[in-house]
CSV table of C-alpha atoms and ligand atoms in Angstrom, one decimal:
chain,number,residue,atom,x,y,z
U,1,MET,CA,100.0,-162.4,31.2
U,2,GLN,CA,101.5,-159.0,32.0
U,3,THR,CA,101.7,-156.5,29.2
U,4,ASN,CA,102.7,-152.8,28.9
U,5,ILE,CA,105.2,-152.9,31.6
U,6,PRO,CA,107.2,-149.7,31.2
U,7,VAL,CA,110.8,-150.3,30.1
U,8,PHE,CA,111.9,-147.6,32.5
U,9,GLN,CA,110.2,-145.8,35.3
U,10,ALA,CA,111.4,-143.0,37.7
U,11,GLN,CA,109.4,-142.4,40.8
U,12,LYS,CA,109.8,-139.2,42.9
U,13,LEU,CA,113.5,-139.0,42.1
U,14,THR,CA,115.3,-136.4,44.1
U,15,LYS,CA,119.0,-135.4,44.1
U,16,GLN,CA,120.6,-133.1,46.5
U,17,TYR,CA,124.1,-131.8,46.1
U,18,GLY,CA,124.7,-130.5,49.6
U,19,ARG,CA,122.0,-127.8,50.0
U,20,LEU,CA,121.3,-127.6,46.3
U,21,THR,CA,118.2,-129.5,45.1
U,22,ALA,CA,119.1,-130.6,41.5
U,23,LEU,CA,116.2,-132.9,41.0
U,24,ASN,CA,112.9,-132.4,42.9
U,25,GLY,CA,110.6,-135.3,42.6
U,26,ILE,CA,110.9,-136.6,39.0
U,27,ASP,CA,108.3,-139.0,37.8
U,28,LEU,CA,108.7,-140.4,34.3
U,29,VAL,CA,107.3,-143.5,32.6
U,30,VAL,CA,109.0,-144.7,29.5
U,31,ASN,CA,107.3,-147.4,27.5
U,32,LYS,CA,108.7,-149.5,24.7
U,33,GLY,CA,108.5,-147.5,21.5
U,34,ASP,CA,108.9,-144.2,23.3
U,35,PHE,CA,111.6,-141.7,22.5
U,36,ILE,CA,111.5,-138.8,25.0
U,37,THR,CA,113.4,-135.6,24.5
U,38,ILE,CA,114.0,-133.6,27.6
U,39,PHE,CA,114.6,-129.9,27.1
U,40,GLY,CA,115.8,-127.6,29.8
U,41,ALA,CA,118.2,-124.7,30.4
U,42,ASN,CA,121.7,-125.0,31.7
U,43,GLY,CA,121.6,-126.3,35.2
U,44,ALA,CA,118.0,-127.6,35.0
U,45,GLY,CA,119.1,-131.1,36.1
U,46,LYS,CA,119.2,-133.0,32.8
U,47,THR,CA,122.6,-134.6,33.2
U,48,THR,CA,121.9,-135.4,36.8
U,49,PHE,CA,118.7,-137.2,35.8
U,50,LEU,CA,120.4,-139.2,33.1
U,51,LYS,CA,123.3,-140.2,35.3
U,52,ILE,CA,120.9,-141.5,37.9
U,53,ALA,CA,118.9,-143.3,35.2
U,54,ALA,CA,122.1,-144.9,34.0
U,55,MET,CA,122.9,-146.0,37.5
U,56,LEU,CA,126.1,-144.0,37.6
U,57,MET,CA,124.9,-142.0,40.5
U,58,ALA,CA,122.5,-142.8,43.3
U,59,PRO,CA,119.5,-140.5,43.9
U,60,SER,CA,119.1,-138.9,47.3
U,61,ASP,CA,115.5,-140.3,47.3
U,62,GLY,CA,113.1,-142.0,45.0
U,63,THR,CA,113.2,-145.2,42.9
U,64,LEU,CA,114.0,-146.6,39.5
U,65,LEU,CA,112.4,-149.5,37.8
U,66,PHE,CA,113.6,-151.3,34.7
U,67,ASN,CA,111.0,-153.6,33.1
U,68,GLY,CA,108.9,-153.2,36.2
U,69,LYS,CA,111.7,-154.4,38.5
U,70,LEU,CA,112.7,-152.2,41.3
U,71,ILE,CA,116.4,-151.3,41.2
U,72,LYS,CA,117.8,-151.1,44.7
U,73,GLU,CA,121.5,-150.5,43.7
U,74,ALA,CA,123.6,-150.6,40.6
U,75,ASP,CA,122.4,-153.8,39.0
U,76,ASN,CA,124.4,-155.4,36.3
U,77,ASN,CA,121.4,-157.0,34.5
U,78,ALA,CA,119.7,-153.6,34.4
U,79,ARG,CA,122.9,-152.0,33.2
U,80,LYS,CA,122.9,-154.4,30.2
U,81,LEU,CA,119.6,-152.8,29.1
U,82,ILE,CA,121.2,-149.4,28.9
U,83,GLY,CA,123.3,-147.6,26.3
U,84,PHE,CA,124.5,-144.2,27.5
U,85,ILE,CA,126.0,-141.4,25.4
U,86,ALA,CA,127.4,-139.0,27.9
U,87,HIS,CA,129.3,-135.7,28.0
U,88,ASP,CA,132.1,-137.2,29.8
U,89,THR,CA,133.0,-140.0,27.5
U,90,PHE,CA,134.5,-142.6,29.8
U,91,GLN,CA,137.3,-143.5,27.5
U,92,TYR,CA,140.8,-144.6,28.2
U,93,HIS,CA,143.1,-142.3,26.3
U,94,ASN,CA,146.0,-144.7,26.4
U,95,LEU,CA,144.0,-147.4,24.6
U,96,THR,CA,143.0,-147.5,21.0
U,97,ALA,CA,139.4,-147.1,19.9
U,98,ARG,CA,139.2,-150.8,19.3
U,99,GLU,CA,140.7,-151.7,22.7
U,100,ASN,CA,138.3,-149.3,24.4
U,101,LEU,CA,135.4,-151.1,22.8
U,102,ARG,CA,136.8,-154.5,23.6
U,103,PHE,CA,137.3,-153.5,27.2
U,104,TYR,CA,133.7,-152.2,27.4
U,105,GLY,CA,132.3,-155.1,25.5
U,106,GLY,CA,134.0,-157.5,27.9
U,107,MET,CA,131.6,-156.4,30.6
U,108,TYR,CA,128.7,-157.6,28.6
U,109,ASP,CA,128.3,-161.0,27.2
U,110,ILE,CA,128.5,-159.9,23.6
U,111,ARG,CA,128.8,-162.7,21.0
U,112,ASP,CA,131.3,-162.1,18.2
U,113,LEU,CA,132.7,-159.1,20.0
U,114,ASP,CA,135.4,-158.3,17.4
U,115,LYS,CA,132.9,-158.5,14.6
U,116,GLN,CA,130.4,-156.3,16.5
U,117,ILE,CA,133.2,-153.8,17.1
U,118,ASN,CA,134.0,-153.6,13.4
U,119,ILE,CA,130.3,-153.1,12.6
U,120,ARG,CA,130.0,-150.2,15.2
U,121,LEU,CA,133.3,-148.6,14.2
U,122,GLU,CA,132.2,-148.6,10.6
U,123,ALA,CA,128.8,-147.2,11.5
U,124,VAL,CA,130.4,-144.2,13.1
U,125,GLY,CA,133.0,-143.7,10.5
U,126,LEU,CA,136.0,-144.7,12.7
U,127,LEU,CA,137.0,-148.1,11.1
U,128,LYS,CA,140.2,-146.7,9.7
U,129,ARG,CA,141.1,-145.1,13.0
U,130,GLY,CA,140.2,-148.1,15.1
U,131,ASP,CA,143.8,-148.9,16.0
U,132,ASP,CA,144.8,-145.3,16.9
U,133,LEU,CA,145.0,-144.2,20.5
U,134,VAL,CA,142.0,-142.3,21.7
U,135,GLY,CA,144.2,-139.7,23.3
U,136,GLY,CA,144.9,-138.4,19.8
U,137,PHE,CA,141.2,-138.2,18.8
U,138,SER,CA,139.4,-134.9,18.3
U,139,ARG,CA,136.3,-134.1,20.4
U,140,GLY,CA,134.0,-135.2,17.6
U,141,MET,CA,135.9,-138.5,17.1
U,142,LYS,CA,135.6,-139.2,20.8
U,143,GLN,CA,131.9,-138.5,20.6
U,144,ARG,CA,131.6,-140.9,17.6
U,145,LEU,CA,133.4,-143.6,19.7
U,146,SER,CA,131.0,-142.9,22.5
U,147,ILE,CA,128.1,-143.5,20.1
U,148,ALA,CA,129.7,-146.8,18.9
U,149,ARG,CA,130.1,-147.9,22.5
U,150,ALA,CA,126.5,-147.1,23.5
U,151,PHE,CA,125.2,-149.2,20.6
U,152,LEU,CA,127.7,-152.1,21.1
U,153,HIS,CA,125.6,-154.4,23.3
U,154,ASN,CA,122.3,-153.6,21.5
U,155,PRO,CA,120.6,-151.9,24.4
U,156,SER,CA,116.9,-151.8,25.0
U,157,ILE,CA,117.0,-148.2,26.3
U,158,LEU,CA,119.3,-145.5,25.1
U,159,LEU,CA,120.1,-142.5,27.3
U,160,LEU,CA,121.6,-139.6,25.3
U,161,ASP,CA,123.0,-136.5,27.0
U,162,GLU,CA,123.4,-133.8,24.4
U,163,PRO,CA,124.6,-136.4,21.8
U,164,TYR,CA,125.1,-133.9,19.0
U,165,THR,CA,127.7,-131.9,20.8
U,166,GLY,CA,130.9,-131.8,18.9
U,167,LEU,CA,129.5,-133.7,15.9
U,168,ASP,CA,130.0,-132.3,12.4
U,169,LYS,CA,127.1,-132.3,9.8
U,170,ASN,CA,128.0,-135.8,8.5
U,171,ALA,CA,128.3,-137.2,12.0
U,172,SER,CA,125.0,-135.6,13.0
U,173,GLU,CA,123.3,-137.2,10.0
U,174,MET,CA,125.0,-140.5,10.9
U,175,LEU,CA,123.5,-140.3,14.5
U,176,ASN,CA,120.1,-139.4,13.1
U,177,SER,CA,120.2,-142.5,10.9
U,178,LEU,CA,121.4,-144.7,13.8
U,179,LEU,CA,118.6,-143.5,15.9
U,180,SER,CA,116.0,-144.0,13.2
U,181,SER,CA,117.1,-147.6,12.9
U,182,PHE,CA,117.3,-148.0,16.6
U,183,ASN,CA,113.8,-146.7,17.3
U,184,ASN,CA,111.2,-149.4,17.1
U,185,SER,CA,108.4,-150.7,19.1
U,186,GLU,CA,110.7,-152.8,21.3
U,187,ARG,CA,113.1,-150.1,22.4
U,188,ALA,CA,113.1,-146.7,24.0
U,189,GLY,CA,115.2,-143.6,24.4
U,190,ILE,CA,115.6,-140.6,26.5
U,191,MET,CA,117.6,-137.7,25.1
U,192,THR,CA,118.5,-134.3,26.4
U,193,THR,CA,119.3,-131.5,24.1
U,194,HIS,CA,119.2,-127.7,23.6
U,195,ASN,CA,118.4,-128.1,19.9
U,196,LEU,CA,114.7,-127.9,19.3
U,197,ASP,CA,114.8,-129.2,15.7
U,198,GLN,CA,116.9,-132.3,16.5
U,199,GLY,CA,115.1,-133.0,19.8
U,200,TYR,CA,111.6,-132.5,18.6
U,201,ASP,CA,111.8,-134.2,15.2
U,202,ILE,CA,113.0,-137.5,16.6
U,203,ALA,CA,110.8,-137.7,19.7
U,204,THR,CA,107.5,-139.4,20.4
U,205,HIS,CA,107.3,-137.3,23.6
U,206,VAL,CA,108.8,-134.0,24.7
U,207,ALA,CA,109.4,-132.9,28.3
U,208,ILE,CA,110.6,-129.7,29.9
U,209,LEU,CA,112.8,-129.9,32.9
U,210,HIS,CA,113.0,-126.7,34.8
U,211,ARG,CA,114.8,-126.2,38.1
U,212,GLY,CA,114.7,-129.9,38.9
U,213,LYS,CA,111.1,-130.5,38.0
U,214,ILE,CA,109.3,-131.8,35.0
U,215,MET,CA,107.0,-128.9,34.2
U,216,TYR,CA,105.7,-130.1,30.9
U,217,PHE,CA,105.2,-133.5,29.2
U,218,ASN,CA,103.3,-134.3,26.0
U,219,LYS,CA,103.2,-136.4,22.9
U,220,THR,CA,104.8,-134.7,19.9
U,221,LYS,CA,101.7,-135.6,17.9
U,222,ASN,CA,99.7,-133.4,20.3
U,223,ILE,CA,101.8,-130.3,20.0
U,224,SER,CA,103.4,-128.7,17.0
U,225,LYS,CA,107.1,-127.7,17.1
U,226,ASN,CA,106.1,-124.1,17.0
U,227,ASP,CA,103.7,-124.3,19.9
U,228,PHE,CA,106.2,-126.4,21.9
U,229,SER,CA,108.8,-123.7,21.3
U,230,LYS,CA,106.4,-121.1,22.7
U,231,THR,CA,105.6,-123.3,25.7
U,232,TYR,CA,109.3,-123.7,26.4
U,233,SER,CA,109.8,-120.0,26.4
U,234,GLU,CA,106.9,-119.4,28.7
U,235,ILE,CA,108.1,-122.0,31.2
U,236,VAL,CA,111.9,-121.4,31.0
U,237,GLY,CA,111.8,-117.7,30.1
F,301,LIG,P1,123.5,-128.3,31.2
F,301,LIG,O1,122.5,-128.0,30.2
F,301,LIG,O2,124.4,-127.0,31.5
F,301,LIG,O3,124.4,-129.5,30.9
F,301,LIG,P2,122.0,-129.8,33.2
F,301,LIG,O4,120.5,-129.5,33.0
F,301,LIG,O5,122.5,-131.0,32.6
F,301,LIG,O6,122.8,-128.5,32.6
F,301,LIG,P3,123.1,-130.6,35.7
F,301,LIG,O7,124.4,-130.8,35.2
F,301,LIG,O8,122.3,-131.8,36.0
F,301,LIG,O9,122.2,-129.6,34.7
F,301,LIG,O10,123.1,-129.7,37.0
F,301,LIG,C1,122.0,-129.4,37.8
F,301,LIG,C2,122.4,-128.6,39.0
F,301,LIG,O11,123.2,-129.4,39.9
F,301,LIG,C3,123.3,-127.4,38.7
F,301,LIG,O12,122.9,-126.3,39.6
F,301,LIG,C4,124.7,-127.9,39.0
F,301,LIG,O13,125.5,-126.8,39.4
F,301,LIG,C5,124.5,-128.9,40.1
F,301,LIG,N1,125.5,-130.0,40.1
F,301,LIG,C6,125.6,-130.9,39.1
F,301,LIG,N2,126.6,-131.7,39.4
F,301,LIG,C7,127.1,-131.4,40.6
F,301,LIG,C8,128.1,-131.9,41.5
F,301,LIG,N3,128.8,-132.9,41.2
F,301,LIG,N4,128.2,-131.2,42.7
F,301,LIG,C9,127.5,-130.2,43.0
F,301,LIG,N5,126.5,-129.6,42.2
F,301,LIG,C10,126.3,-130.2,41.1
């Protein structure tokens, strides 16, 4: 019997944008129960890494494995494992929030989709606005909808790119509580953020991505927030 197969693994991931090397040989192993926060300055490569991990972009080189299985190209079964909260919210502005979720949910075999949509809309505080066009939503409301969508198919691995951006205090607390109930020994997450408190407090592991390379990786139980902050300053400057 095989045990301890990582839920996600990146091996020597490289991404070139023309002559610019955005990612330079990223190796990362994510086991069930891990929640990894990646810190890094603007332009460090965080979004590029998450887009590749979400299979929205192909790497120039290197490989991805989900549950030990090598992913050769965008793979629908692997996609079903992933929930992605991204900057660019992938929402149709001429559809309502509910229609957006229905459209997205249709790509996954979600049972009781309408019921699930109501549960997710309620969780992010958008139930009353569910039948309004997304084009009229504020930035924070779009981000809330993005969170509802990421959780809709009950993913095994959440990828979160600066998920607190645009959220007010209540919505940030809502996200914290969704993440606390999401995190368990069967699931995993990778988050990028610039916010040390939010990023460190929720993580089992912290990483520093600098100029396309992972320069630091540790369990949060092995480094205090204060020491991590100093390490970050030393590496990133
Ligand atoms: P931020 O914290 O500002 O969001 P980031 O760490 O997410 O930054 P990326 O968005 O991954 O960084 O960008 C990494 C590098 O790749 C940057 O130098 C950026 O200019 C470059 N880059 C990103 N996307 C593209 C693209 N589509 N075409 C060309 N260069 C790109």
